[in-house]
Tab-separated table of C-alpha atoms in Angstrom:
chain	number	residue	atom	x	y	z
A	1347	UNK	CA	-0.878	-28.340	-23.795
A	1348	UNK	CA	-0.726	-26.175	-26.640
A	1349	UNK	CA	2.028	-22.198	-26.742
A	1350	UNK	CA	1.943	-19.266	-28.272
A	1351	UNK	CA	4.135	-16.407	-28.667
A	1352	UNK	CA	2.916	-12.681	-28.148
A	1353	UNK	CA	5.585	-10.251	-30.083
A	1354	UNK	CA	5.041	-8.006	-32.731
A	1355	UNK	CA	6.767	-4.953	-33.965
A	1356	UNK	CA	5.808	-1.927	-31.716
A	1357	UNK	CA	8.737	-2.486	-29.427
A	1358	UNK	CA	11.644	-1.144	-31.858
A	1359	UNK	CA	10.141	2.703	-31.070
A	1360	UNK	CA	12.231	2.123	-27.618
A	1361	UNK	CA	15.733	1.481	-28.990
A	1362	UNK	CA	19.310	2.697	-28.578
A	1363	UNK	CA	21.843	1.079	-30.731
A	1364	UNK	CA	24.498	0.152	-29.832
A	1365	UNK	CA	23.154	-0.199	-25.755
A	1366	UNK	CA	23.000	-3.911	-24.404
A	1367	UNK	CA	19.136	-3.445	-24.555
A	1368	UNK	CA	18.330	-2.737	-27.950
A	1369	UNK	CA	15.922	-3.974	-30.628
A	1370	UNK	CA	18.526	-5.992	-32.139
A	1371	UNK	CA	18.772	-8.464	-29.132
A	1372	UNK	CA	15.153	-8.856	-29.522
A	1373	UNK	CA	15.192	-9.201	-32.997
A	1374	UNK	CA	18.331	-11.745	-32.337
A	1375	UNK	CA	16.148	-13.738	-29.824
A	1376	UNK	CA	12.853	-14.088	-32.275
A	1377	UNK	CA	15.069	-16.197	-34.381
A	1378	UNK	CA	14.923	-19.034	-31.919
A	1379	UNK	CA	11.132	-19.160	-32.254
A	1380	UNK	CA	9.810	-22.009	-34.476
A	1381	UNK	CA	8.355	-21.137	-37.761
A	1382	UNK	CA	5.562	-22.760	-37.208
A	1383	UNK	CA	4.926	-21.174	-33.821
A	1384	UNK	CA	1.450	-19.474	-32.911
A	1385	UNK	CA	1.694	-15.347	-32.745
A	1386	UNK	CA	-0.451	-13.051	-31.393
A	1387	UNK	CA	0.030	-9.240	-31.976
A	1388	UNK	CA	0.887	-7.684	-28.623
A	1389	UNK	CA	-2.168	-4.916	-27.052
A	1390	UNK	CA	-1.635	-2.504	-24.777
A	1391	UNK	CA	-2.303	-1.853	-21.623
A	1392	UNK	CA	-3.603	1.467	-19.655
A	1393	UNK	CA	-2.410	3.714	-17.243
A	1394	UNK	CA	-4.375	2.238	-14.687
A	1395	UNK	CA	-3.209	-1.159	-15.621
A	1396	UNK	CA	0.212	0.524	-14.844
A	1397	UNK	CA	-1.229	2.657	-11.753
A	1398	UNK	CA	-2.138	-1.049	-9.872
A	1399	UNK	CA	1.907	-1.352	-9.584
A	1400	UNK	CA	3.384	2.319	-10.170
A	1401	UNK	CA	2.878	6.092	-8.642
A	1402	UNK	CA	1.046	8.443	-10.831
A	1403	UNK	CA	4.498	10.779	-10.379
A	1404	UNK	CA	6.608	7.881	-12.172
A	1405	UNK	CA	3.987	7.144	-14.910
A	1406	UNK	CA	4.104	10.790	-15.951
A	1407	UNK	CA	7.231	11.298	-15.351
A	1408	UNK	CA	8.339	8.762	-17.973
A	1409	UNK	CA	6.233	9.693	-20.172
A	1410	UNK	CA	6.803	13.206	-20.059
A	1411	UNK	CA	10.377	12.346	-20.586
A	1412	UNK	CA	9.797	10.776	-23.445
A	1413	UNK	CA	7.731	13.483	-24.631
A	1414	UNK	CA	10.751	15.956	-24.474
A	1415	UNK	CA	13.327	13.529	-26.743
A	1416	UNK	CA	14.136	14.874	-30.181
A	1417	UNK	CA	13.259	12.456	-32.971
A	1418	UNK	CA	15.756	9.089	-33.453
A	1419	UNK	CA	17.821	10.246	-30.095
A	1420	UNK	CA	17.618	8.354	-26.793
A	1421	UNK	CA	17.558	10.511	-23.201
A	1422	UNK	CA	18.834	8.448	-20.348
A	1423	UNK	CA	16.939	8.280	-16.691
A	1424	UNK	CA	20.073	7.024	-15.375
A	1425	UNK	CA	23.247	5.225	-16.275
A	1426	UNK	CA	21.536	2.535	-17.483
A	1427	UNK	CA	17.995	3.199	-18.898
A	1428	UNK	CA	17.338	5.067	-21.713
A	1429	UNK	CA	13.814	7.151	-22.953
A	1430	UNK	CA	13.006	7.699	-26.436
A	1431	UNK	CA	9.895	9.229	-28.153
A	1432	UNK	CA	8.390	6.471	-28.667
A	1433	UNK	CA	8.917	4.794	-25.177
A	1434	UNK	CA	6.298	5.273	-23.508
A	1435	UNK	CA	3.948	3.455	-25.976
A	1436	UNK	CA	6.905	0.862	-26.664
A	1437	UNK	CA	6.101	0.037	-22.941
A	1438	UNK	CA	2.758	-0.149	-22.725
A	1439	UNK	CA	2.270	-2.864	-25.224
A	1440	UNK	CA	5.484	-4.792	-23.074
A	1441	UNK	CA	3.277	-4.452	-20.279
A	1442	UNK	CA	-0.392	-5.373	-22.671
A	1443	UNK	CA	1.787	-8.124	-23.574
A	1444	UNK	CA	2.441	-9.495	-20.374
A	1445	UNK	CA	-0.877	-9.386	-19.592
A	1446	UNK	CA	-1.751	-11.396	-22.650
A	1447	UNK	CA	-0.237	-13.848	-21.747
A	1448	UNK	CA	-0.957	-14.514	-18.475
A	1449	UNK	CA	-4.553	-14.561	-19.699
A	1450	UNK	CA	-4.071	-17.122	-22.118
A	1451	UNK	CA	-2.204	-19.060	-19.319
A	1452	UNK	CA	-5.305	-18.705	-17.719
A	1453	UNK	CA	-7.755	-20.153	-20.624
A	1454	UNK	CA	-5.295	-23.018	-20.617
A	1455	UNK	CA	-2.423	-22.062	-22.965
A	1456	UNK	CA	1.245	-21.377	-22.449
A	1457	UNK	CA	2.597	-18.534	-23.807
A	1458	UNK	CA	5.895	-16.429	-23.676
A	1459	UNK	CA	5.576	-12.626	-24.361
A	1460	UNK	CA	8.546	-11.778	-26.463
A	1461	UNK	CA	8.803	-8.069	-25.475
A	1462	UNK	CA	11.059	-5.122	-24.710
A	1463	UNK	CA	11.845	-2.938	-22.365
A	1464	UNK	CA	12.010	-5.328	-19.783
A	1465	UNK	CA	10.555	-5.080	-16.772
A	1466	UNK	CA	11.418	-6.705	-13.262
A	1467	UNK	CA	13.987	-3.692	-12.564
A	1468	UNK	CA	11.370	-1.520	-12.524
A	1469	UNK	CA	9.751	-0.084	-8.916
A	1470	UNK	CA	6.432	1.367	-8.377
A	1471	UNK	CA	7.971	4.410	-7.736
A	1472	UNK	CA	10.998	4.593	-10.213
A	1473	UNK	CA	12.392	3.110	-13.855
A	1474	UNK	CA	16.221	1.383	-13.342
A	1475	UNK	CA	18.193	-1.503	-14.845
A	1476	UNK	CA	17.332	-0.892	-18.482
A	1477	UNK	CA	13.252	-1.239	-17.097
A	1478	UNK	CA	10.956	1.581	-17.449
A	1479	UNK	CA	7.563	-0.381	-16.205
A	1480	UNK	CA	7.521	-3.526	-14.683
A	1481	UNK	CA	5.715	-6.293	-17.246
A	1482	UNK	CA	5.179	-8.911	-14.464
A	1483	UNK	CA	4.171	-7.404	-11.769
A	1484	UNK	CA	1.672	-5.031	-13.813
A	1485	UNK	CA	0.433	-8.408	-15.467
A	1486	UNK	CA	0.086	-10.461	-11.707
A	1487	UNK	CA	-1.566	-7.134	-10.248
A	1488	UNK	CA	-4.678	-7.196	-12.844
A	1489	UNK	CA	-4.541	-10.923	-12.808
A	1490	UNK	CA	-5.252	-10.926	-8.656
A	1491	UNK	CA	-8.527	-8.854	-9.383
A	1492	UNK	CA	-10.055	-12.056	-10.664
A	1493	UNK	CA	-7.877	-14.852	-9.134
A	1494	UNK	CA	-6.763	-15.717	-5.494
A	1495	UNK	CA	-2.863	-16.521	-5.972
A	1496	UNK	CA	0.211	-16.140	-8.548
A	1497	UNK	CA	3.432	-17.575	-8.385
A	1498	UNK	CA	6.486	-15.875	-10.174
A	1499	UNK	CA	9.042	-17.758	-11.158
A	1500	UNK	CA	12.175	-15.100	-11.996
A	1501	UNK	CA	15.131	-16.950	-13.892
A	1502	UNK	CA	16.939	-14.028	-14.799
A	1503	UNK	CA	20.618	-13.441	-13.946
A	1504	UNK	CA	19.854	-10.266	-11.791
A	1505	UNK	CA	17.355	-10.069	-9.108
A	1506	UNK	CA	13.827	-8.689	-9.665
A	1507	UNK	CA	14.104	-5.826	-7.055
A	1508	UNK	CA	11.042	-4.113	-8.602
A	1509	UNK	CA	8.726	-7.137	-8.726
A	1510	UNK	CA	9.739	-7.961	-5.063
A	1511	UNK	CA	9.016	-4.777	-4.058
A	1512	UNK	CA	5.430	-4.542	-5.514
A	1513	UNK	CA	4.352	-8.076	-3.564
A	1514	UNK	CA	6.948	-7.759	-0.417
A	1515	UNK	CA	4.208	-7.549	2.156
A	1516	UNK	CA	1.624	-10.127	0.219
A	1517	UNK	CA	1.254	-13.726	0.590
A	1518	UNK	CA	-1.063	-14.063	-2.973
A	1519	UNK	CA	2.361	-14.118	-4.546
A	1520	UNK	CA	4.849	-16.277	-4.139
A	1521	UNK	CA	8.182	-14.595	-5.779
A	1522	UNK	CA	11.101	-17.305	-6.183
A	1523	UNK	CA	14.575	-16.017	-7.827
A	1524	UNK	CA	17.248	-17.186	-8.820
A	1525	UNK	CA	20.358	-14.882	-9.799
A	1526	UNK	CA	23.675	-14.144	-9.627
A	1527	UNK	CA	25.082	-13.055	-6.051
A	1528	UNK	CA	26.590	-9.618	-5.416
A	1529	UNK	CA	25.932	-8.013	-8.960
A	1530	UNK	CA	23.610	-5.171	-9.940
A	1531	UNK	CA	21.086	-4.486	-8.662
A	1532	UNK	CA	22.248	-5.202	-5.537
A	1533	UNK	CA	19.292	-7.142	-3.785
A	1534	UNK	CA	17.997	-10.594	-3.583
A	1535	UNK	CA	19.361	-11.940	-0.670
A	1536	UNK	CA	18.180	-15.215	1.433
A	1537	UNK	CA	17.045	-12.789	4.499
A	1538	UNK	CA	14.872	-10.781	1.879
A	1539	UNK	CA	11.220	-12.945	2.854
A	1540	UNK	CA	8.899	-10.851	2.766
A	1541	UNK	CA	7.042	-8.788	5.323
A	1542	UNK	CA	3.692	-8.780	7.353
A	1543	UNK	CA	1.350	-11.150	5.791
A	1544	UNK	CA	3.771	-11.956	3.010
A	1545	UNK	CA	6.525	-13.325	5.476
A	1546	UNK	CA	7.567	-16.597	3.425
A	1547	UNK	CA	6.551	-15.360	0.523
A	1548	UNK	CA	9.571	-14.386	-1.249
A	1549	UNK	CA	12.635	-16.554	-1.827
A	1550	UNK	CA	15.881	-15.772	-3.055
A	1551	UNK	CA	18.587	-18.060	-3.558
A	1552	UNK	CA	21.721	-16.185	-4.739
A	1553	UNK	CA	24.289	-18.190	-6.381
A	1554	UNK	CA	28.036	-17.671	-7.308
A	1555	UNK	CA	30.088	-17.079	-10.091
A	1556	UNK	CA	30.561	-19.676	-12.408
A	1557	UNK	CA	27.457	-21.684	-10.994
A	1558	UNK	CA	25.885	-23.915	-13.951
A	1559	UNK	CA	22.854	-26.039	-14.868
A	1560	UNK	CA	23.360	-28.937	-11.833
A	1561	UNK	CA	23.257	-25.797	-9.339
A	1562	UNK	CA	19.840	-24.134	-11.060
A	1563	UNK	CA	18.503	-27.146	-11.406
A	1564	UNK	CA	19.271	-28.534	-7.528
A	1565	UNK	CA	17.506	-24.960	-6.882
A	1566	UNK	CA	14.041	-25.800	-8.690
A	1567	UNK	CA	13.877	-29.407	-7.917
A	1568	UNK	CA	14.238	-28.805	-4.354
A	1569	UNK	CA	13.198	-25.062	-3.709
A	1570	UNK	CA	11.006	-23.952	-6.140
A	1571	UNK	CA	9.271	-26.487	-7.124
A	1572	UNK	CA	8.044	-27.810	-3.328
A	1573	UNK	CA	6.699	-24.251	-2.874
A	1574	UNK	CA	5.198	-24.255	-6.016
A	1575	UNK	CA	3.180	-26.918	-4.981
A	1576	UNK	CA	2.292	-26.157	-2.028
A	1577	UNK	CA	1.448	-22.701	-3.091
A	1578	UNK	CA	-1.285	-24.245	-5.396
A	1579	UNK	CA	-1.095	-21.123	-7.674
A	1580	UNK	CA	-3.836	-20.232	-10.289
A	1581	UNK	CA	-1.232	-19.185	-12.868
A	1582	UNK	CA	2.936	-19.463	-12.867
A	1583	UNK	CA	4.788	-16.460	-14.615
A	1584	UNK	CA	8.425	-16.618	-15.176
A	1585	UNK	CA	10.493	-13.360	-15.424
A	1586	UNK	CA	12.033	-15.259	-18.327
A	1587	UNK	CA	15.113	-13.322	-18.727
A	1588	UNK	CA	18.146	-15.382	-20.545
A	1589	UNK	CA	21.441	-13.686	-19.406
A	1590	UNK	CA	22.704	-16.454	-17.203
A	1591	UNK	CA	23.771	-17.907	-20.324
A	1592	UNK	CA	27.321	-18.816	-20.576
A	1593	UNK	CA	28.435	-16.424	-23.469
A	1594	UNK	CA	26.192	-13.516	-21.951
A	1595	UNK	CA	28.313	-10.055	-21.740
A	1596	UNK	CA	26.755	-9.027	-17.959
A	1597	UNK	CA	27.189	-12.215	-16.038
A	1598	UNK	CA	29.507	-14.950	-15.189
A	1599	UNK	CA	26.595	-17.494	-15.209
A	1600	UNK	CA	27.137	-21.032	-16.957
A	1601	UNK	CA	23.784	-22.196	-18.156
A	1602	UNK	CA	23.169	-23.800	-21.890
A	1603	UNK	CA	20.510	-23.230	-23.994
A	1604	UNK	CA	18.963	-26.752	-23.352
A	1605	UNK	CA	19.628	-25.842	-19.529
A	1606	UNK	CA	16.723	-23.170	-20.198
A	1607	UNK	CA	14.798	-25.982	-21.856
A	1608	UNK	CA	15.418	-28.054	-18.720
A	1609	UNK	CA	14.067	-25.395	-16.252
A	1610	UNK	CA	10.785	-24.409	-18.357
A	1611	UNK	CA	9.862	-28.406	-18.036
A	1612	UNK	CA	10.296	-28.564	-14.627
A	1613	UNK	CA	8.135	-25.801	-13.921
A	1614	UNK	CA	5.382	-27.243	-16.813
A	1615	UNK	CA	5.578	-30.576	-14.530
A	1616	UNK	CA	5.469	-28.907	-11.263
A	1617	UNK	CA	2.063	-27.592	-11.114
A	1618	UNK	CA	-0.876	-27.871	-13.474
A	1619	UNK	CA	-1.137	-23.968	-13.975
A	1620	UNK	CA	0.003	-23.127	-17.057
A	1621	UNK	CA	2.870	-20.762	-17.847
A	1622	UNK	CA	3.085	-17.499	-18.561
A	1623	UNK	CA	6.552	-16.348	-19.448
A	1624	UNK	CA	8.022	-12.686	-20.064
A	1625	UNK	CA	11.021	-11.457	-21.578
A	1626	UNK	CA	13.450	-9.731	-19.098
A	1627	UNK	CA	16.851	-10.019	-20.056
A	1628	UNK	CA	19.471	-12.106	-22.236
A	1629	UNK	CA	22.270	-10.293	-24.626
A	1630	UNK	CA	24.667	-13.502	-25.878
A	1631	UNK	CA	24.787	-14.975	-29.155
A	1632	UNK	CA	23.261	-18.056	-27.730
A	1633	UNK	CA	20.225	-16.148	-26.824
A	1634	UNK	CA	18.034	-17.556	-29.836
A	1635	UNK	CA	18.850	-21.237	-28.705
A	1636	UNK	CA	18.015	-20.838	-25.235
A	1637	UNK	CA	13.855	-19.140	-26.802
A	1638	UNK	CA	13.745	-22.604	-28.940
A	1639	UNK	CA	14.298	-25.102	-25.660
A	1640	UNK	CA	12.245	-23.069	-23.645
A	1641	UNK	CA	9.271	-23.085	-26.337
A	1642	UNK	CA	10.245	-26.955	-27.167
A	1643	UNK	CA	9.967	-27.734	-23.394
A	1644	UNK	CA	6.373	-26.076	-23.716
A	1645	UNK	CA	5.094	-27.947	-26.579
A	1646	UNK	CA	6.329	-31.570	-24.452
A	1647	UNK	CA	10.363	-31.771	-25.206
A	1648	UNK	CA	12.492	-32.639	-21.930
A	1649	UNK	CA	15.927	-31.404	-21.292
A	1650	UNK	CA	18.433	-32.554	-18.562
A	1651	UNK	CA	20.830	-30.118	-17.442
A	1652	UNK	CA	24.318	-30.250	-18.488
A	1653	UNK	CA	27.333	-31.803	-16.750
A	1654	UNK	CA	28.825	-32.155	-13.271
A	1655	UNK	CA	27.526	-31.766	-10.001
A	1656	UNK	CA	26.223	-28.897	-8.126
A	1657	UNK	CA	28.443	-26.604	-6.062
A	1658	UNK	CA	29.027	-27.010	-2.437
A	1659	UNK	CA	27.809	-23.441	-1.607
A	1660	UNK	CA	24.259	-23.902	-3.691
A	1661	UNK	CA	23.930	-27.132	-1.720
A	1662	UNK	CA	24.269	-25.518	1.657
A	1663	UNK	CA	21.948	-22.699	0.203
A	1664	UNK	CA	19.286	-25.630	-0.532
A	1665	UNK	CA	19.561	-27.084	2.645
A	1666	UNK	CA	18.669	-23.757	4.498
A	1667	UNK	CA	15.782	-23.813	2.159
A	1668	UNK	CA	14.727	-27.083	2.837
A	1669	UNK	CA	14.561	-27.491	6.458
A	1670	UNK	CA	11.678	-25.251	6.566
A	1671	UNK	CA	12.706	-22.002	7.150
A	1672	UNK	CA	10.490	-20.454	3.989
A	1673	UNK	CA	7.322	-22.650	4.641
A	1674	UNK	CA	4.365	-21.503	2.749
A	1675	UNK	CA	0.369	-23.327	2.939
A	1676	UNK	CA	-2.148	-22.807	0.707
């Protein structure tokens, strides 16, 4: 099955140097992407491709925010997330992007959307954790208006609050993560399942510090992967963010770059939907590496994860898991 990449050079209006999030990471990542590599110039999307996911009152109030920013200087929404001038648009073509993607997943074609700001932070009704819009979920909302079910697949070292939040109560998406327990933001624990018809259809399987590429992959081959097929979805989109790499700055994760490589072919040979991956997050040096096994696994490469065994406590999470207790049907 053929790839392509969807990245272009819009995003850099949204940049702070100097913060974790910046277009230098992004410009650091694109270096893992093959020369040869397929790329499309990213679109945007609308404000009512945004308004299926987010209030009108957040909408305009980021991009009234960024209308208020003095040229070249960043305003922050909180702590952690940042507005500039040129924000607002910066976002909408991570959020076209996303979209892109998933539509070319649908014609039959993987594809990663190499974009920034991320997104899965990111509620319907407010912008946190470096995420002003959220990519995915704005991307799985238009793709539901012309397809029954999506699975999302978030491999990011922080929990997508914002994209659980947007499907909590629906069972046409199934939202698996996988993240690092206890850290921002806070959420994304095993009792989190979802609500009213979407009871089931969330799972999150936190995992400790120092956990490694036996425990994520123990996770997918026996978690994820079982729901994904039972799930039967029409398209798979990973929250592809990379900062559970071992040389990361915000996480005490332990994966490789080939580890990355190992999870993207597990998912390829889990389901015949294609993929549709987005950028979330990833900040280490090794960042480029991890883009080049993911887009390797894509165009037919196969990765094992690295050493050891998996811990005892992401065993015991697995088993929970596997006796039934997040049981899903088509």
């Amino acid at each position: 099955m053929p790839y392509s990449v969807v990245t272009g050079d819009f995003f850099s209006a949204h940049d702070a140097p100097g913060h974790p999030e910046s277009q230098a990471r992004l410009d650091a990542a694109l270096t893992g992407v093959p020369t040869g590599a397929r790329r499309i110039a990213p679109e945007r999307a609308t404000v009512d491709d945004l308004a299926r996911v987010h209030t009108k009152r957040h909408i305009e109030g980021v991009r009234s925010f960024g209308r208020e920013c003095p040229p070249g200087r960043a305003r922050y929404l909180d702590p952690d997330t940042y507005v500039t001038a040129g924000s607002f648009d910066a976002a909408l073509y991570a959020a076209g992007a996303a979209w892109q993607a998933v539509e070319r997943a649908l014609d039959g074609e993987h594809c990663f959307a190499l974009v920034r700001p991320p997104g899965h932070h990111a509620a319907p009704d407010r912008a946190m954790g470096f995420c002003l819009f959220n990519n995915v979920a704005v991307a799985t909302a238009k793709a539901l208006l012309s397809i029954d079910r999506v699975a999302v697949v978030d491999w990011d070292l922080h929990h997508g609050n914002g994209t659980e939040e947007a499907f909590y109560t629906s069972d046409r998406v199934l939202y698996c993560s996988v993240h690092q327990a206890g850290i921002f933001p806070g959420t994304g624990w095993p009792e989190e399942r979802g609500a009213g018809p979407g009871a089931g259809y969330t799972v999150n399987v936190p995992l400790v510090s120092g956990s490694a590429g036996a425990d994520y992959a123990l996770v997918f081959s026996r978690v994820f992967v079982p729901m994904l097929r039972r799930f039967e979805p029409d398209v798979v989109v990973v929250s592809a963010g990379q900062d559970a790499l071992f040389d990361d700055p915000l996480g005490s994760i332990r994966l490789l770059p080939e580890d990355f490589g190992a999870l993207a072919g597990m998912l390829v040979d889990a389901t015949p939907a294609p993929l549709a991956l987005v950028l979330e997050g990833g900040y280490g040096r090794s960042h480029a590496g991890a883009i080049g096994a993911i887009l390797a696994a894509l165009d037919g490469a196969r990765f094992s994860p690295a050493g050891g065994g998996a811990k005892a406590s992401t065993r015991h999470l697995v088993e929970a898991h596997a006796v039934g207790r997040h049981a899903v049907s088509p």
